[in-house]
mmCIF file of C-alpha atoms in Angstrom:
data_model
loop_
_atom_site.group_PDB
_atom_site.id
_atom_site.type_symbol
_atom_site.label_atom_id
_atom_site.label_comp_id
_atom_site.label_asym_id
_atom_site.label_seq_id
_atom_site.Cartn_x
_atom_site.Cartn_y
_atom_site.Cartn_z
ATOM 1 C CA UNK A 19 -20.424 45.967 23.841
ATOM 2 C CA UNK A 20 -22.782 43.937 21.472
ATOM 3 C CA UNK A 21 -23.476 45.223 17.726
ATOM 4 C CA UNK A 22 -25.221 44.000 15.777
ATOM 5 C CA UNK A 23 -22.948 41.454 14.620
ATOM 6 C CA UNK A 24 -22.379 40.581 17.740
ATOM 7 C CA UNK A 25 -19.138 41.877 20.076
ATOM 8 C CA UNK A 26 -17.880 44.986 19.018
ATOM 9 C CA UNK A 27 -13.890 46.489 19.943
ATOM 10 C CA UNK A 28 -13.717 50.278 19.842
ATOM 11 C CA UNK A 29 -11.987 52.665 17.899
ATOM 12 C CA UNK A 30 -7.979 52.163 18.812
ATOM 13 C CA UNK A 31 -8.769 48.614 21.854
ATOM 14 C CA UNK A 32 -8.472 45.637 21.790
ATOM 15 C CA UNK A 33 -9.721 41.834 23.998
ATOM 16 C CA UNK A 34 -8.898 38.532 25.348
ATOM 17 C CA UNK A 35 -12.074 35.565 25.051
ATOM 18 C CA UNK A 36 -12.066 31.437 25.190
ATOM 19 C CA UNK A 37 -12.574 29.819 21.880
ATOM 20 C CA UNK A 38 -13.215 26.146 22.761
ATOM 21 C CA UNK A 39 -12.181 23.875 19.773
ATOM 22 C CA UNK A 40 -14.992 23.498 17.260
ATOM 23 C CA UNK A 41 -16.181 26.682 17.373
ATOM 24 C CA UNK A 42 -15.618 29.196 14.929
ATOM 25 C CA UNK A 43 -14.869 33.242 15.474
ATOM 26 C CA UNK A 44 -16.048 35.523 12.442
ATOM 27 C CA UNK A 45 -13.941 38.758 12.729
ATOM 28 C CA UNK A 46 -15.569 41.477 10.958
ATOM 29 C CA UNK A 47 -14.732 44.848 9.756
ATOM 30 C CA UNK A 48 -17.786 46.934 9.877
ATOM 31 C CA UNK A 49 -16.290 50.019 8.550
ATOM 32 C CA UNK A 50 -13.741 48.652 6.132
ATOM 33 C CA UNK A 51 -10.434 49.505 6.150
ATOM 34 C CA UNK A 52 -10.103 48.482 9.772
ATOM 35 C CA UNK A 53 -7.103 46.111 10.294
ATOM 36 C CA UNK A 54 -7.864 43.680 13.181
ATOM 37 C CA UNK A 55 -4.575 41.749 15.405
ATOM 38 C CA UNK A 56 -5.149 38.415 16.406
ATOM 39 C CA UNK A 57 -3.040 36.491 18.813
ATOM 40 C CA UNK A 58 -3.951 32.588 19.597
ATOM 41 C CA UNK A 59 -2.366 30.916 22.656
ATOM 42 C CA UNK A 60 -3.313 27.606 23.657
ATOM 43 C CA UNK A 61 -6.037 27.353 26.356
ATOM 44 C CA UNK A 62 -4.275 23.955 28.223
ATOM 45 C CA UNK A 63 -0.543 25.783 28.114
ATOM 46 C CA UNK A 64 0.241 29.153 27.532
ATOM 47 C CA UNK A 65 3.191 28.975 26.404
ATOM 48 C CA UNK A 66 2.174 27.453 23.249
ATOM 49 C CA UNK A 67 1.294 30.726 21.126
ATOM 50 C CA UNK A 68 0.627 31.176 17.211
ATOM 51 C CA UNK A 69 3.880 31.123 15.269
ATOM 52 C CA UNK A 70 3.911 32.831 11.933
ATOM 53 C CA UNK A 71 7.240 30.990 11.353
ATOM 54 C CA UNK A 72 5.806 27.621 12.132
ATOM 55 C CA UNK A 73 2.844 28.621 9.566
ATOM 56 C CA UNK A 74 4.827 30.424 6.819
ATOM 57 C CA UNK A 75 7.290 27.021 6.428
ATOM 58 C CA UNK A 76 4.245 24.778 6.761
ATOM 59 C CA UNK A 77 2.127 26.902 3.707
ATOM 60 C CA UNK A 78 5.489 27.779 1.426
ATOM 61 C CA UNK A 79 3.374 31.103 1.022
ATOM 62 C CA UNK A 80 3.496 34.913 3.210
ATOM 63 C CA UNK A 81 -0.309 35.118 2.227
ATOM 64 C CA UNK A 82 -3.107 33.419 3.847
ATOM 65 C CA UNK A 83 -6.574 32.758 3.486
ATOM 66 C CA UNK A 84 -9.219 29.689 3.073
ATOM 67 C CA UNK A 85 -7.847 26.957 4.113
ATOM 68 C CA UNK A 86 -4.687 27.681 5.575
ATOM 69 C CA UNK A 87 -3.583 26.837 8.709
ATOM 70 C CA UNK A 88 -2.052 28.655 11.796
ATOM 71 C CA UNK A 89 0.068 26.627 13.415
ATOM 72 C CA UNK A 90 1.049 27.117 17.044
ATOM 73 C CA UNK A 91 4.924 27.232 18.343
ATOM 74 C CA UNK A 92 5.015 23.322 19.024
ATOM 75 C CA UNK A 93 3.694 22.786 15.348
ATOM 76 C CA UNK A 94 -0.065 21.509 16.266
ATOM 77 C CA UNK A 95 -3.017 23.661 14.500
ATOM 78 C CA UNK A 96 -4.490 25.696 15.984
ATOM 79 C CA UNK A 97 -6.690 27.820 13.391
ATOM 80 C CA UNK A 98 -8.228 26.794 10.170
ATOM 81 C CA UNK A 99 -9.129 30.029 7.661
ATOM 82 C CA UNK A 100 -12.306 27.943 6.695
ATOM 83 C CA UNK A 101 -14.199 31.643 5.216
ATOM 84 C CA UNK A 102 -12.118 34.549 3.472
ATOM 85 C CA UNK A 103 -13.912 37.047 1.971
ATOM 86 C CA UNK A 104 -11.009 39.689 1.524
ATOM 87 C CA UNK A 105 -8.310 37.574 1.302
ATOM 88 C CA UNK A 106 -5.340 39.489 2.013
ATOM 89 C CA UNK A 107 -3.661 39.928 5.562
ATOM 90 C CA UNK A 108 -0.735 40.212 7.188
ATOM 91 C CA UNK A 109 1.900 37.318 9.131
ATOM 92 C CA UNK A 110 4.588 39.514 9.129
ATOM 93 C CA UNK A 111 4.470 42.060 11.304
ATOM 94 C CA UNK A 112 4.517 42.686 15.329
ATOM 95 C CA UNK A 113 1.616 44.176 16.884
ATOM 96 C CA UNK A 114 1.992 48.095 17.097
ATOM 97 C CA UNK A 115 3.408 49.398 20.468
ATOM 98 C CA UNK A 116 4.533 52.372 21.684
ATOM 99 C CA UNK A 117 8.089 51.649 20.285
ATOM 100 C CA UNK A 118 5.983 51.633 17.008
ATOM 101 C CA UNK A 119 4.980 54.786 17.482
ATOM 102 C CA UNK A 120 7.814 56.396 18.324
ATOM 103 C CA UNK A 121 10.295 54.717 16.090
ATOM 104 C CA UNK A 122 8.448 54.792 12.454
ATOM 105 C CA UNK A 123 6.130 57.657 13.348
ATOM 106 C CA UNK A 124 7.941 60.213 16.056
ATOM 107 C CA UNK A 125 5.538 60.548 18.336
ATOM 108 C CA UNK A 126 6.994 62.103 21.831
ATOM 109 C CA UNK A 127 3.919 61.091 23.793
ATOM 110 C CA UNK A 128 2.477 57.466 21.877
ATOM 111 C CA UNK A 129 0.020 55.561 22.503
ATOM 112 C CA UNK A 130 -0.054 51.844 23.833
ATOM 113 C CA UNK A 131 -1.000 50.768 20.286
ATOM 114 C CA UNK A 132 -2.644 47.038 19.702
ATOM 115 C CA UNK A 133 0.882 45.451 22.041
ATOM 116 C CA UNK A 134 -0.703 47.543 25.070
ATOM 117 C CA UNK A 135 -4.110 46.596 24.122
ATOM 118 C CA UNK A 136 -2.868 42.997 23.814
ATOM 119 C CA UNK A 137 -0.878 43.131 27.066
ATOM 120 C CA UNK A 138 -3.891 44.688 29.407
ATOM 121 C CA UNK A 139 -6.208 42.321 27.697
ATOM 122 C CA UNK A 140 -4.271 38.943 28.170
ATOM 123 C CA UNK A 141 -2.444 39.781 31.140
ATOM 124 C CA UNK A 142 -5.168 37.824 33.353
ATOM 125 C CA UNK A 143 -4.843 34.886 31.210
ATOM 126 C CA UNK A 144 -1.605 34.958 32.045
ATOM 127 C CA UNK A 145 0.095 36.482 29.295
ATOM 128 C CA UNK A 146 2.788 39.007 29.414
ATOM 129 C CA UNK A 147 4.280 41.743 27.509
ATOM 130 C CA UNK A 148 7.186 39.759 25.960
ATOM 131 C CA UNK A 149 4.865 36.523 25.248
ATOM 132 C CA UNK A 150 3.455 37.946 22.442
ATOM 133 C CA UNK A 151 4.817 37.099 19.537
ATOM 134 C CA UNK A 152 4.061 38.522 15.774
ATOM 135 C CA UNK A 153 -0.094 38.355 15.118
ATOM 136 C CA UNK A 154 -1.875 37.504 12.438
ATOM 137 C CA UNK A 155 -3.397 41.020 10.877
ATOM 138 C CA UNK A 156 -6.413 40.687 9.655
ATOM 139 C CA UNK A 157 -7.264 42.819 6.677
ATOM 140 C CA UNK A 158 -3.678 44.354 7.294
ATOM 141 C CA UNK A 159 -2.189 44.775 3.732
ATOM 142 C CA UNK A 160 1.583 44.598 3.553
ATOM 143 C CA UNK A 161 2.724 44.166 -0.033
ATOM 144 C CA UNK A 162 6.101 42.984 -0.387
ATOM 145 C CA UNK A 163 8.469 43.474 -3.715
ATOM 146 C CA UNK A 164 9.772 40.392 -4.066
ATOM 147 C CA UNK A 165 13.339 41.547 -5.960
ATOM 148 C CA UNK A 166 14.228 44.043 -3.393
ATOM 149 C CA UNK A 167 12.521 42.772 -0.325
ATOM 150 C CA UNK A 168 10.861 46.291 0.284
ATOM 151 C CA UNK A 169 7.878 46.459 2.179
ATOM 152 C CA UNK A 170 4.443 48.504 2.350
ATOM 153 C CA UNK A 171 1.802 49.441 4.451
ATOM 154 C CA UNK A 172 -1.020 49.846 2.506
ATOM 155 C CA UNK A 173 -4.689 50.435 2.602
ATOM 156 C CA UNK A 174 -6.588 47.369 3.722
ATOM 157 C CA UNK A 175 -8.576 45.894 1.017
ATOM 158 C CA UNK A 176 -11.820 44.937 3.590
ATOM 159 C CA UNK A 177 -14.716 46.874 2.570
ATOM 160 C CA UNK A 178 -17.262 48.019 5.300
ATOM 161 C CA UNK A 179 -19.345 44.139 6.503
ATOM 162 C CA UNK A 180 -16.597 42.126 4.861
ATOM 163 C CA UNK A 181 -15.154 39.523 7.393
ATOM 164 C CA UNK A 182 -12.400 36.440 7.391
ATOM 165 C CA UNK A 183 -13.440 33.404 9.465
ATOM 166 C CA UNK A 184 -11.345 30.893 11.524
ATOM 167 C CA UNK A 185 -12.385 27.033 13.395
ATOM 168 C CA UNK A 186 -10.901 26.583 16.060
ATOM 169 C CA UNK A 187 -8.517 22.766 16.530
ATOM 170 C CA UNK A 188 -8.253 23.010 19.947
ATOM 171 C CA UNK A 189 -9.581 24.897 22.797
ATOM 172 C CA UNK A 190 -7.849 28.371 22.628
ATOM 173 C CA UNK A 191 -7.578 32.050 24.196
ATOM 174 C CA UNK A 192 -7.721 34.775 21.610
ATOM 175 C CA UNK A 193 -6.355 38.318 22.359
ATOM 176 C CA UNK A 194 -7.950 40.643 19.463
ATOM 177 C CA UNK A 195 -7.800 44.156 18.401
ATOM 178 C CA UNK A 196 -9.471 47.024 16.463
ATOM 179 C CA UNK A 197 -5.513 48.294 15.087
ATOM 180 C CA UNK A 198 -4.154 51.710 16.873
ATOM 181 C CA UNK A 199 -1.781 52.612 13.946
ATOM 182 C CA UNK A 200 -2.838 55.034 10.895
ATOM 183 C CA UNK A 201 -0.579 53.510 8.029
ATOM 184 C CA UNK A 202 -2.331 50.141 8.706
ATOM 185 C CA UNK A 203 -5.427 51.655 8.885
ATOM 186 C CA UNK A 204 -5.781 54.327 5.560
ATOM 187 C CA UNK A 205 -6.086 57.499 8.132
ATOM 188 C CA UNK A 206 -8.220 56.827 10.512
ATOM 189 C CA UNK A 207 -9.220 54.457 13.752
ATOM 190 C CA UNK A 208 -13.476 52.318 13.679
ATOM 191 C CA UNK A 209 -14.580 49.144 16.027
ATOM 192 C CA UNK A 210 -13.567 45.800 14.722
ATOM 193 C CA UNK A 211 -16.601 43.235 15.076
ATOM 194 C CA UNK A 212 -15.985 39.600 16.093
ATOM 195 C CA UNK A 213 -19.048 36.738 16.744
ATOM 196 C CA UNK A 214 -18.455 33.234 17.933
ATOM 197 C CA UNK A 215 -20.744 30.257 16.559
ATOM 198 C CA UNK A 216 -20.990 26.449 17.086
ATOM 199 C CA UNK B 297 36.321 23.566 18.022
ATOM 200 C CA UNK B 298 38.628 25.327 16.116
ATOM 201 C CA UNK B 299 39.081 26.228 12.379
ATOM 202 C CA UNK B 300 41.382 28.442 10.313
ATOM 203 C CA UNK B 301 38.625 30.659 10.696
ATOM 204 C CA UNK B 302 37.999 30.790 13.962
ATOM 205 C CA UNK B 303 35.401 28.188 16.050
ATOM 206 C CA UNK B 304 33.757 25.647 13.833
ATOM 207 C CA UNK B 305 30.100 24.276 13.809
ATOM 208 C CA UNK B 306 30.115 20.702 12.697
ATOM 209 C CA UNK B 307 27.628 19.334 10.076
ATOM 210 C CA UNK B 308 23.846 19.584 12.009
ATOM 211 C CA UNK B 309 25.045 20.754 15.278
ATOM 212 C CA UNK B 310 24.768 23.883 16.857
ATOM 213 C CA UNK B 311 26.755 25.549 19.904
ATOM 214 C CA UNK B 312 25.747 28.861 21.752
ATOM 215 C CA UNK B 313 28.369 31.830 23.659
ATOM 216 C CA UNK B 314 28.305 35.410 24.986
ATOM 217 C CA UNK B 315 28.812 38.235 22.510
ATOM 218 C CA UNK B 316 29.895 41.406 24.579
ATOM 219 C CA UNK B 317 28.843 44.670 23.451
ATOM 220 C CA UNK B 318 31.389 45.947 20.765
ATOM 221 C CA UNK B 319 32.513 42.817 19.931
ATOM 222 C CA UNK B 320 31.628 41.705 16.732
ATOM 223 C CA UNK B 321 30.281 37.913 15.027
ATOM 224 C CA UNK B 322 31.689 37.229 11.772
ATOM 225 C CA UNK B 323 29.262 33.999 10.466
ATOM 226 C CA UNK B 324 31.593 31.871 7.564
ATOM 227 C CA UNK B 325 29.685 29.932 5.193
ATOM 228 C CA UNK B 326 33.585 27.173 4.477
ATOM 229 C CA UNK B 327 32.551 25.767 2.085
ATOM 230 C CA UNK B 328 29.405 27.479 0.571
ATOM 231 C CA UNK B 329 25.685 27.201 0.446
ATOM 232 C CA UNK B 330 25.306 26.240 4.005
ATOM 233 C CA UNK B 331 22.565 28.207 6.301
ATOM 234 C CA UNK B 332 23.707 29.074 9.429
ATOM 235 C CA UNK B 333 20.663 29.866 12.571
ATOM 236 C CA UNK B 334 21.151 32.759 14.702
ATOM 237 C CA UNK B 335 19.538 33.555 18.195
ATOM 238 C CA UNK B 336 20.059 36.348 20.238
ATOM 239 C CA UNK B 337 19.018 36.550 23.836
ATOM 240 C CA UNK B 338 20.152 39.983 26.198
ATOM 241 C CA UNK B 339 22.912 39.048 28.728
ATOM 242 C CA UNK B 340 20.955 40.552 31.438
ATOM 243 C CA UNK B 341 17.301 38.934 30.601
ATOM 244 C CA UNK B 342 16.815 36.590 28.345
ATOM 245 C CA UNK B 343 13.207 37.082 27.518
ATOM 246 C CA UNK B 344 14.610 39.738 25.625
ATOM 247 C CA UNK B 345 14.773 37.943 21.567
ATOM 248 C CA UNK B 346 15.891 38.896 18.509
ATOM 249 C CA UNK B 347 12.884 39.289 17.142
ATOM 250 C CA UNK B 348 11.671 39.229 13.403
ATOM 251 C CA UNK B 349 8.501 41.719 13.567
ATOM 252 C CA UNK B 350 9.870 44.145 14.855
ATOM 253 C CA UNK B 351 13.356 44.333 12.983
ATOM 254 C CA UNK B 352 11.231 43.887 9.552
ATOM 255 C CA UNK B 353 8.386 46.883 10.448
ATOM 256 C CA UNK B 354 11.214 48.948 11.544
ATOM 257 C CA UNK B 355 13.339 48.162 8.265
ATOM 258 C CA UNK B 356 10.327 47.994 6.172
ATOM 259 C CA UNK B 357 12.231 45.577 3.918
ATOM 260 C CA UNK B 358 12.445 41.769 4.518
ATOM 261 C CA UNK B 359 16.113 41.352 2.983
ATOM 262 C CA UNK B 360 18.717 42.846 5.638
ATOM 263 C CA UNK B 361 22.403 43.815 4.416
ATOM 264 C CA UNK B 362 25.277 45.863 5.581
ATOM 265 C CA UNK B 363 23.843 48.875 8.058
ATOM 266 C CA UNK B 364 20.276 47.142 8.953
ATOM 267 C CA UNK B 365 19.468 46.619 12.519
ATOM 268 C CA UNK B 366 18.290 43.289 14.774
ATOM 269 C CA UNK B 367 15.802 44.809 17.698
ATOM 270 C CA UNK B 368 15.039 42.736 20.007
ATOM 271 C CA UNK B 369 10.802 41.803 21.084
ATOM 272 C CA UNK B 370 11.185 45.246 23.407
ATOM 273 C CA UNK B 371 12.255 47.523 20.180
ATOM 274 C CA UNK B 372 15.777 47.457 21.259
ATOM 275 C CA UNK B 373 19.160 46.978 18.815
ATOM 276 C CA UNK B 374 20.819 43.848 19.995
ATOM 277 C CA UNK B 375 23.254 43.833 16.965
ATOM 278 C CA UNK B 376 23.667 46.025 13.131
ATOM 279 C CA UNK B 377 24.827 44.227 10.172
ATOM 280 C CA UNK B 378 28.031 45.661 9.694
ATOM 281 C CA UNK B 379 29.460 43.618 6.248
ATOM 282 C CA UNK B 380 28.074 40.914 4.193
ATOM 283 C CA UNK B 381 29.568 39.819 1.536
ATOM 284 C CA UNK B 382 26.583 37.828 0.332
ATOM 285 C CA UNK B 383 23.204 40.074 0.470
ATOM 286 C CA UNK B 384 20.468 37.347 1.035
ATOM 287 C CA UNK B 385 19.611 35.954 4.412
ATOM 288 C CA UNK B 386 16.070 35.204 5.860
ATOM 289 C CA UNK B 387 14.219 36.284 8.821
ATOM 290 C CA UNK B 388 10.845 34.826 8.025
ATOM 291 C CA UNK B 389 10.869 30.570 8.986
ATOM 292 C CA UNK B 390 11.598 29.108 12.303
ATOM 293 C CA UNK B 391 14.306 27.046 12.517
ATOM 294 C CA UNK B 392 13.950 23.357 11.289
ATOM 295 C CA UNK B 393 13.004 20.639 13.751
ATOM 296 C CA UNK B 394 11.507 17.117 13.806
ATOM 297 C CA UNK B 395 8.405 18.172 13.731
ATOM 298 C CA UNK B 396 9.728 20.568 9.751
ATOM 299 C CA UNK B 397 11.139 17.133 9.263
ATOM 300 C CA UNK B 398 7.366 15.305 9.690
ATOM 301 C CA UNK B 399 5.247 17.702 7.956
ATOM 302 C CA UNK B 400 7.611 18.904 5.130
ATOM 303 C CA UNK B 401 9.993 16.117 4.086
ATOM 304 C CA UNK B 402 7.764 13.198 6.038
ATOM 305 C CA UNK B 403 10.524 11.706 7.781
ATOM 306 C CA UNK B 404 9.290 9.195 9.885
ATOM 307 C CA UNK B 405 12.522 9.247 12.394
ATOM 308 C CA UNK B 406 13.322 12.803 12.260
ATOM 309 C CA UNK B 407 16.620 14.607 13.313
ATOM 310 C CA UNK B 408 16.427 17.357 15.892
ATOM 311 C CA UNK B 409 17.073 20.240 13.761
ATOM 312 C CA UNK B 410 18.155 23.863 14.520
ATOM 313 C CA UNK B 411 15.140 24.184 16.853
ATOM 314 C CA UNK B 412 16.626 20.954 18.770
ATOM 315 C CA UNK B 413 20.305 21.915 18.470
ATOM 316 C CA UNK B 414 19.456 25.076 19.353
ATOM 317 C CA UNK B 415 17.446 24.244 22.640
ATOM 318 C CA UNK B 416 20.323 22.131 24.220
ATOM 319 C CA UNK B 417 23.071 25.254 23.444
ATOM 320 C CA UNK B 418 21.096 27.425 24.979
ATOM 321 C CA UNK B 419 19.107 25.198 27.787
ATOM 322 C CA UNK B 420 22.656 26.200 30.247
ATOM 323 C CA UNK B 421 21.730 30.019 30.121
ATOM 324 C CA UNK B 422 17.929 29.093 30.912
ATOM 325 C CA UNK B 423 16.275 29.252 27.276
ATOM 326 C CA UNK B 424 13.271 27.269 26.822
ATOM 327 C CA UNK B 425 12.156 25.331 23.322
ATOM 328 C CA UNK B 426 8.744 28.157 23.585
ATOM 329 C CA UNK B 427 11.774 30.832 23.896
ATOM 330 C CA UNK B 428 13.020 30.169 20.291
ATOM 331 C CA UNK B 429 11.698 32.689 18.095
ATOM 332 C CA UNK B 430 11.817 33.235 14.087
ATOM 333 C CA UNK B 431 15.707 32.588 13.976
ATOM 334 C CA UNK B 432 17.555 35.191 11.695
ATOM 335 C CA UNK B 433 18.679 32.580 9.166
ATOM 336 C CA UNK B 434 22.828 33.483 7.319
ATOM 337 C CA UNK B 435 22.664 32.549 3.804
ATOM 338 C CA UNK B 436 19.423 31.637 3.241
ATOM 339 C CA UNK B 437 17.452 31.993 0.422
ATOM 340 C CA UNK B 438 14.051 32.413 0.595
ATOM 341 C CA UNK B 439 12.493 34.145 -2.484
ATOM 342 C CA UNK B 440 9.034 35.336 -1.824
ATOM 343 C CA UNK B 441 6.431 36.349 -4.874
ATOM 344 C CA UNK B 442 5.355 39.744 -4.083
ATOM 345 C CA UNK B 443 1.837 38.687 -5.976
ATOM 346 C CA UNK B 444 0.751 35.213 -4.811
ATOM 347 C CA UNK B 445 2.922 35.106 -1.173
ATOM 348 C CA UNK B 446 4.419 31.622 -2.110
ATOM 349 C CA UNK B 447 7.974 31.442 -1.250
ATOM 350 C CA UNK B 448 10.591 28.898 -2.226
ATOM 351 C CA UNK B 449 13.709 27.738 -0.388
ATOM 352 C CA UNK B 450 16.392 27.813 -2.615
ATOM 353 C CA UNK B 451 20.092 27.325 -2.205
ATOM 354 C CA UNK B 452 21.899 29.727 -0.536
ATOM 355 C CA UNK B 453 24.201 32.780 -2.780
ATOM 356 C CA UNK B 454 26.603 32.181 -0.428
ATOM 357 C CA UNK B 455 30.062 30.589 -1.698
ATOM 358 C CA UNK B 456 32.873 28.540 0.210
ATOM 359 C CA UNK B 457 34.306 31.726 2.642
ATOM 360 C CA UNK B 458 31.716 34.262 2.387
ATOM 361 C CA UNK B 459 30.498 36.083 5.049
ATOM 362 C CA UNK B 460 28.294 38.469 7.396
ATOM 363 C CA UNK B 461 29.894 40.340 10.381
ATOM 364 C CA UNK B 462 27.121 41.684 12.902
ATOM 365 C CA UNK B 463 28.337 44.329 15.670
ATOM 366 C CA UNK B 464 26.716 43.092 19.123
ATOM 367 C CA UNK B 465 25.195 46.812 20.322
ATOM 368 C CA UNK B 466 24.408 44.984 24.152
ATOM 369 C CA UNK B 467 26.026 42.152 25.548
ATOM 370 C CA UNK B 468 23.805 39.128 24.214
ATOM 371 C CA UNK B 469 23.541 35.188 24.057
ATOM 372 C CA UNK B 470 23.943 34.258 20.842
ATOM 373 C CA UNK B 471 22.777 30.987 19.104
ATOM 374 C CA UNK B 472 24.398 29.285 16.107
ATOM 375 C CA UNK B 473 23.751 26.704 14.316
ATOM 376 C CA UNK B 474 25.081 25.199 10.724
ATOM 377 C CA UNK B 475 22.002 24.300 9.756
ATOM 378 C CA UNK B 476 20.527 20.180 9.085
ATOM 379 C CA UNK B 477 17.377 20.787 6.504
ATOM 380 C CA UNK B 478 18.500 19.405 3.313
ATOM 381 C CA UNK B 479 16.600 21.722 0.991
ATOM 382 C CA UNK B 480 18.024 24.812 2.965
ATOM 383 C CA UNK B 481 20.986 24.011 1.593
ATOM 384 C CA UNK B 482 21.063 22.503 -1.275
ATOM 385 C CA UNK B 483 20.996 19.114 -0.425
ATOM 386 C CA UNK B 484 24.349 18.294 1.925
ATOM 387 C CA UNK B 485 25.568 19.482 5.199
ATOM 388 C CA UNK B 486 28.340 21.664 6.029
ATOM 389 C CA UNK B 487 30.121 22.861 8.712
ATOM 390 C CA UNK B 488 29.668 26.470 9.157
ATOM 391 C CA UNK B 489 32.318 29.116 11.153
ATOM 392 C CA UNK B 490 32.829 32.187 13.388
ATOM 393 C CA UNK B 491 34.990 34.432 14.721
ATOM 394 C CA UNK B 492 34.730 37.339 17.304
ATOM 395 C CA UNK B 493 36.531 40.050 17.331
ATOM 396 C CA UNK B 494 36.645 43.268 19.754
#
């Protein structure tokens, strides 16, 4: 689906596409306060995948922004954040899923969530559910209490039209969603847009 | 290797073993200030694996201790922390590896680290390197600044003989190390001991 910003991901859905080395992916929060879960897999071997644990170790920081590098499980650079109008994203939590909604929200007939949306969108590339790691959750606002370790899921700081941009350091398969969890998006489900430029 | 505490893992090495449902694994810091990376895989399907992202989401906390449940990537409970004399462990960072030592320490001929030790120990069970996720890092002390998101690797709070215990909620394959990173262990490499009780 095309929007004024390029491609649009409808509320509570996801997509997958190729991003070539040297291309830039801009993820746009069209209406504000909407999270987008981002996954990256190596185009040449889908078992090489974006890694929160490696990235946070090398950055020595849990909040990443312009200039930071996102590493794979094999410690190669996949993406570089080259612009960031929001400055607060999460890289601690896995994509919301049926189980998330069952365990945290108590839903009896839960939505498949970002996890199900990513699994469906990435299946044609050979990605299976068990290969889905912690996502880079664009615009997700998860403050951590440094003393107690407690974390909260607060409303995103993103306003309508704000974006974050990623430069690909290698050929990648990208999974991207408009997040399906009420709490992450301040209580309503909105679309996400994205643009790819060379 | 047997020690007065049961099995001993020599400095900078790792091991793997089965832990049956209902058994308790006690991980003991024999000399103090020594980290032990712990991984868990389902005995019935090694593609089900301990998940930091799921666990932290359900706990709403990055620091886990007695009473907390460690979930798999499929949102089933693998382990429960049933006793904890230390109260500070890390669940954010991946096991140290050749790349960790190259990128963070600048080593030109790096040790294979906990990552290499876990991969070697778990290989007979069918686990490959790409299947190794963020470990539950017993005794690893990683304070996070809630404002800036900056993290540090501080000396463990564990004193000689202190331990943390895990009850298995299902049949598991466990990977366990005596961690190989200088910074994580306050500058020296020591053994780790463990006991299994029914």
